[in-house]
């Protein structure tokens, strides 16, 4: 697992230093065997140019997932794209979730898309459209920060163990619902 949490553009690094770090990260990924790769840089600029599509060509990993923020084209080569509803609308300019999913698939050639809709559920496509609607939740949400990370991590775990996307999404959504109610889930001051 590689994770770098610095809340500044380019993670507080010079662009060339970050490119060097990314080249080293790519080399480590190419030399390793993973069942699932999850890409997420929170739009900080770690994934340059066609790094993801190049990794997709060179790495044997069958499941490549991303929780995109803005530049959807750099995620070509991912097998699963998982934006939240506001990200999907911003990326596509479309207001209907089915239209958002289709546009994201057209833009990225991804085989699957799941759009999380906050506490309302999720919508997806894995060869056919599916939805999971939550009518009403009595759980008190403490903080939604990290809910998308929780969803994609559990989804990757499920998919890497052979669970189909619909069941993986439902399980991941339920884990995210538990996570957002945890009293310890809060940003650091």
mmCIF file of C-alpha atoms in Angstrom, residues 8-110:
data_model
loop_
_atom_site.group_PDB
_atom_site.id
_atom_site.type_symbol
_atom_site.label_atom_id
_atom_site.label_comp_id
_atom_site.label_asym_id
_atom_site.label_seq_id
_atom_site.Cartn_x
_atom_site.Cartn_y
_atom_site.Cartn_z
ATOM 1 C CA UNK A 8 -1.405 21.028 -0.795
ATOM 2 C CA UNK A 9 -1.334 21.155 -4.594
ATOM 3 C CA UNK A 10 1.198 18.656 -5.936
ATOM 4 C CA UNK A 11 1.417 17.447 -2.330
ATOM 5 C CA UNK A 12 3.715 20.359 -1.533
ATOM 6 C CA UNK A 13 6.368 19.117 -3.968
ATOM 7 C CA UNK A 14 7.969 20.590 -7.028
ATOM 8 C CA UNK A 15 6.428 19.199 -10.224
ATOM 9 C CA UNK A 16 9.650 17.467 -11.329
ATOM 10 C CA UNK A 17 10.157 15.892 -7.876
ATOM 11 C CA UNK A 18 6.607 14.601 -8.003
ATOM 12 C CA UNK A 19 7.141 13.230 -11.523
ATOM 13 C CA UNK A 20 10.216 11.408 -10.236
ATOM 14 C CA UNK A 21 8.224 9.980 -7.330
ATOM 15 C CA UNK A 22 5.462 8.874 -9.721
ATOM 16 C CA UNK A 23 7.979 7.173 -12.007
ATOM 17 C CA UNK A 24 9.303 5.248 -9.010
ATOM 18 C CA UNK A 25 5.760 4.365 -7.924
ATOM 19 C CA UNK A 26 4.970 3.108 -11.430
ATOM 20 C CA UNK A 27 8.155 1.023 -11.430
ATOM 21 C CA UNK A 28 7.164 -0.551 -8.084
ATOM 22 C CA UNK A 29 3.663 -1.280 -9.351
ATOM 23 C CA UNK A 30 5.037 -2.827 -12.556
ATOM 24 C CA UNK A 31 7.327 -5.081 -10.528
ATOM 25 C CA UNK A 32 4.556 -6.259 -8.197
ATOM 26 C CA UNK A 33 1.474 -8.391 -8.568
ATOM 27 C CA UNK A 34 -1.783 -6.864 -7.406
ATOM 28 C CA UNK A 35 -5.335 -8.131 -7.701
ATOM 29 C CA UNK A 36 -6.741 -4.605 -7.528
ATOM 30 C CA UNK A 37 -5.283 -1.144 -8.126
ATOM 31 C CA UNK A 38 -7.162 1.853 -6.693
ATOM 32 C CA UNK A 39 -6.117 5.251 -8.040
ATOM 33 C CA UNK A 40 -7.002 8.348 -6.065
ATOM 34 C CA UNK A 41 -5.066 11.587 -5.841
ATOM 35 C CA UNK A 42 -7.931 13.909 -4.859
ATOM 36 C CA UNK A 43 -7.078 16.003 -7.917
ATOM 37 C CA UNK A 44 -3.698 16.890 -6.408
ATOM 38 C CA UNK A 45 -1.810 16.098 -9.613
ATOM 39 C CA UNK A 46 -0.005 12.837 -8.846
ATOM 40 C CA UNK A 47 -1.229 10.982 -11.922
ATOM 41 C CA UNK A 48 0.351 12.795 -14.843
ATOM 42 C CA UNK A 49 -0.587 12.566 -18.497
ATOM 43 C CA UNK A 50 -1.230 8.964 -19.496
ATOM 44 C CA UNK A 51 0.277 7.271 -16.415
ATOM 45 C CA UNK A 52 -2.907 5.309 -15.672
ATOM 46 C CA UNK A 53 -3.463 4.162 -19.239
ATOM 47 C CA UNK A 54 0.211 3.181 -19.460
ATOM 48 C CA UNK A 55 -0.091 1.210 -16.206
ATOM 49 C CA UNK A 56 -3.211 -0.408 -17.618
ATOM 50 C CA UNK A 57 -1.241 -1.577 -20.670
ATOM 51 C CA UNK A 58 1.802 -2.819 -18.769
ATOM 52 C CA UNK A 59 0.394 -4.225 -15.518
ATOM 53 C CA UNK A 60 -1.397 -7.574 -15.382
ATOM 54 C CA UNK A 61 -3.941 -6.407 -12.791
ATOM 55 C CA UNK A 62 -7.464 -6.994 -14.079
ATOM 56 C CA UNK A 63 -9.245 -4.573 -11.717
ATOM 57 C CA UNK A 64 -8.249 -0.911 -11.908
ATOM 58 C CA UNK A 65 -10.514 1.445 -9.981
ATOM 59 C CA UNK A 66 -10.662 5.203 -9.538
ATOM 60 C CA UNK A 67 -12.688 7.690 -7.523
ATOM 61 C CA UNK A 68 -12.208 10.638 -9.930
ATOM 62 C CA UNK A 69 -12.503 14.297 -9.097
ATOM 63 C CA UNK A 70 -12.283 16.322 -12.323
ATOM 64 C CA UNK A 71 -10.102 15.322 -15.269
ATOM 65 C CA UNK A 72 -11.905 12.134 -16.325
ATOM 66 C CA UNK A 73 -9.771 11.567 -19.424
ATOM 67 C CA UNK A 74 -6.663 10.714 -17.418
ATOM 68 C CA UNK A 75 -8.544 7.674 -16.062
ATOM 69 C CA UNK A 76 -8.820 5.911 -19.427
ATOM 70 C CA UNK A 77 -7.807 2.317 -18.869
ATOM 71 C CA UNK A 78 -9.570 1.942 -15.539
ATOM 72 C CA UNK A 79 -12.083 -0.889 -15.398
ATOM 73 C CA UNK A 80 -14.292 0.802 -12.781
ATOM 74 C CA UNK A 81 -14.950 4.530 -12.411
ATOM 75 C CA UNK A 82 -16.663 5.565 -9.128
ATOM 76 C CA UNK A 83 -17.527 9.249 -8.791
ATOM 77 C CA UNK A 84 -20.085 10.615 -6.385
ATOM 78 C CA UNK A 85 -23.179 12.331 -7.772
ATOM 79 C CA UNK A 86 -21.796 15.886 -7.710
ATOM 80 C CA UNK A 87 -18.516 14.758 -9.324
ATOM 81 C CA UNK A 88 -20.413 12.850 -12.032
ATOM 82 C CA UNK A 89 -22.511 15.937 -12.771
ATOM 83 C CA UNK A 90 -19.435 18.177 -12.873
ATOM 84 C CA UNK A 91 -17.553 15.738 -15.138
ATOM 85 C CA UNK A 92 -20.393 15.177 -17.601
ATOM 86 C CA UNK A 93 -22.571 18.271 -17.355
ATOM 87 C CA UNK A 94 -25.588 15.953 -17.206
ATOM 88 C CA UNK A 95 -28.182 15.917 -14.431
ATOM 89 C CA UNK A 96 -29.627 12.400 -14.834
ATOM 90 C CA UNK A 97 -27.469 9.687 -13.274
ATOM 91 C CA UNK A 98 -28.076 7.191 -16.118
ATOM 92 C CA UNK A 99 -26.876 9.824 -18.599
ATOM 93 C CA UNK A 100 -23.850 10.546 -16.383
ATOM 94 C CA UNK A 101 -22.922 6.856 -16.302
ATOM 95 C CA UNK A 102 -23.214 6.503 -20.074
ATOM 96 C CA UNK A 103 -21.167 9.660 -20.685
ATOM 97 C CA UNK A 104 -18.418 8.544 -18.292
ATOM 98 C CA UNK A 105 -18.272 5.151 -20.012
ATOM 99 C CA UNK A 106 -18.060 6.836 -23.425
ATOM 100 C CA UNK A 107 -15.299 9.176 -22.241
ATOM 101 C CA UNK A 108 -13.158 6.514 -20.529
ATOM 102 C CA UNK A 109 -14.073 3.181 -22.177
ATOM 103 C CA UNK A 110 -14.531 1.788 -18.657
#
